[in-house]
Coordinates of C-alpha atoms in Angstrom, one line a residue:
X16 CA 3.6 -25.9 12.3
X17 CA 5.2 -27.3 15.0
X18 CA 4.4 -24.9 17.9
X19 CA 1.9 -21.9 18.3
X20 CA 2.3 -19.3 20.0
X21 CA -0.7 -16.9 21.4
X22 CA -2.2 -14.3 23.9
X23 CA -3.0 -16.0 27.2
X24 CA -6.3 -15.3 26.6
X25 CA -6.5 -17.4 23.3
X26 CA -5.0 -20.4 24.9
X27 CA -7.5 -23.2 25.7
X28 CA -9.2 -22.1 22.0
X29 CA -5.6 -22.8 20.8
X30 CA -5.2 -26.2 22.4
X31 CA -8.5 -27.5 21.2
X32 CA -6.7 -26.8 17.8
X33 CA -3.2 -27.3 17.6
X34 CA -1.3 -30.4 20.1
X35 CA 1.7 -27.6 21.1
X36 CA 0.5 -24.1 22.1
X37 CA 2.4 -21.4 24.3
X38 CA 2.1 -18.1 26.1
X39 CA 5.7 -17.1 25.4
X40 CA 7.8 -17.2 22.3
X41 CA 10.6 -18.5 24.5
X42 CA 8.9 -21.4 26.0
X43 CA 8.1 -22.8 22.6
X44 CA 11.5 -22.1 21.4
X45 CA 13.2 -24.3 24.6
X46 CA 10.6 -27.1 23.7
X47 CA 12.2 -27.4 20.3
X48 CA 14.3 -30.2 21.3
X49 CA 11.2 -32.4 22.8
X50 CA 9.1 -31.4 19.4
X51 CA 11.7 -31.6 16.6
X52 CA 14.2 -33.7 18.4
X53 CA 16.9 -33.1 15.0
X54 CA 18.4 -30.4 14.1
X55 CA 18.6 -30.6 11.1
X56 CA 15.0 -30.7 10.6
X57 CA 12.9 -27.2 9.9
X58 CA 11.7 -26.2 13.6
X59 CA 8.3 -23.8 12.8
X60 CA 6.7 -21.4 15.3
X61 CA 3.5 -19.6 14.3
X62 CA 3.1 -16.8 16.3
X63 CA -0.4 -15.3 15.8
X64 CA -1.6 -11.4 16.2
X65 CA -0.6 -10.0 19.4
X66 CA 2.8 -8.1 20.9
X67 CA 5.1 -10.2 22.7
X68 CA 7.0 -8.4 24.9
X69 CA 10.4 -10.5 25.9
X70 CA 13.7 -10.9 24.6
X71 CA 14.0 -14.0 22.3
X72 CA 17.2 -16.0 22.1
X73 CA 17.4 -18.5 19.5
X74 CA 20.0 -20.8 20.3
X75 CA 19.3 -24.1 17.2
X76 CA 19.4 -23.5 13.6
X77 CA 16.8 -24.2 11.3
X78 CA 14.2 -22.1 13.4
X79 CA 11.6 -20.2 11.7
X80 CA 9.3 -18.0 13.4
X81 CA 6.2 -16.9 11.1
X82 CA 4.2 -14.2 12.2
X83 CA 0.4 -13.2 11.2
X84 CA 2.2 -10.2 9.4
X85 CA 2.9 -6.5 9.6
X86 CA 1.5 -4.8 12.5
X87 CA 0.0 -8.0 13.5
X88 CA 2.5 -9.6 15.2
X89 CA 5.4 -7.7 17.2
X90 CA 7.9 -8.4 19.2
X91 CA 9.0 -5.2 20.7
X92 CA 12.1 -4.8 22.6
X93 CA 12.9 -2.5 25.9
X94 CA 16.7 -3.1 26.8
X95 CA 19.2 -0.8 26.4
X96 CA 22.8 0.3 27.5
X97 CA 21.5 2.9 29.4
X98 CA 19.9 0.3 31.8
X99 CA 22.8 -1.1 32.6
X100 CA 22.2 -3.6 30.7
X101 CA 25.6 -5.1 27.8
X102 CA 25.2 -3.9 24.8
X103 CA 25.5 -7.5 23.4
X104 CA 22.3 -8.6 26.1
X105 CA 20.0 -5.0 24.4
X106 CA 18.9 -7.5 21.2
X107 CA 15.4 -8.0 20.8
X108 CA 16.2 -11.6 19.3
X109 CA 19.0 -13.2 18.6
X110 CA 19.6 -15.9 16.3
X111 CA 22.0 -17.9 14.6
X112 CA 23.1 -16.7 10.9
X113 CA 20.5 -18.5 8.8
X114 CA 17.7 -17.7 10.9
X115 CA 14.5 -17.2 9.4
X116 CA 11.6 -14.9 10.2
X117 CA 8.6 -14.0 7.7
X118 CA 5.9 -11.4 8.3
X119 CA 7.1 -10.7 11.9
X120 CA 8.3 -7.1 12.9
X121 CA 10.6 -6.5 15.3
X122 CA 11.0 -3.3 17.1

């Protein structure tokens, strides 16, 4: 694991435990480049039980986000056309084509 990502209220627990822990999905995904500074390498993000509500754009390859599974972990989305918002912009996360995501739901 490379980053962890967890409910603010979990984070100093978290940092006694793992060296890169964040509040936001987002922040550990633009730390990528400081943590796994090639590409090429496998980036990992555990994201443990919570909801995580932001939009997540994933702009390297080789990014996998692992959640604590089903109904444990979500990332739910809220844009939509409607708000005024593009249609391309309404994605709950975006990602290049060989993105990777295990036991993470995404409404």
């Amino acid at each position: 694991m490379h980053a962890v990502v967890v409910q603010q209220a979990r984070l100093e627990e978290c940092r006694r435990v793992a060296p890169a822990c964040y509040t936001s999905i987002g922040r550990a995904l633009a730390e990528a480049g400081q943590l796994v500074p090639k590409v090429k390498h496998r980036f990992v993000v555990l994201i443990k039980t919570g909801e995580y509500i932001e939009q997540v754009n994933i702009t390297r390859r080789n990014v996998v986000l692992l959640g604590e599974g089903r109904g444990n972990t979500v990332i739910p989305g809220n844009l939509s056309n409607p708000t005024g918002t593009a249609m391309v912009m309404t994605a709950t996360v975006s990602a290049p084509i060989d993105d990777r995501r295990r036991r993470l739901p995404i409404r």
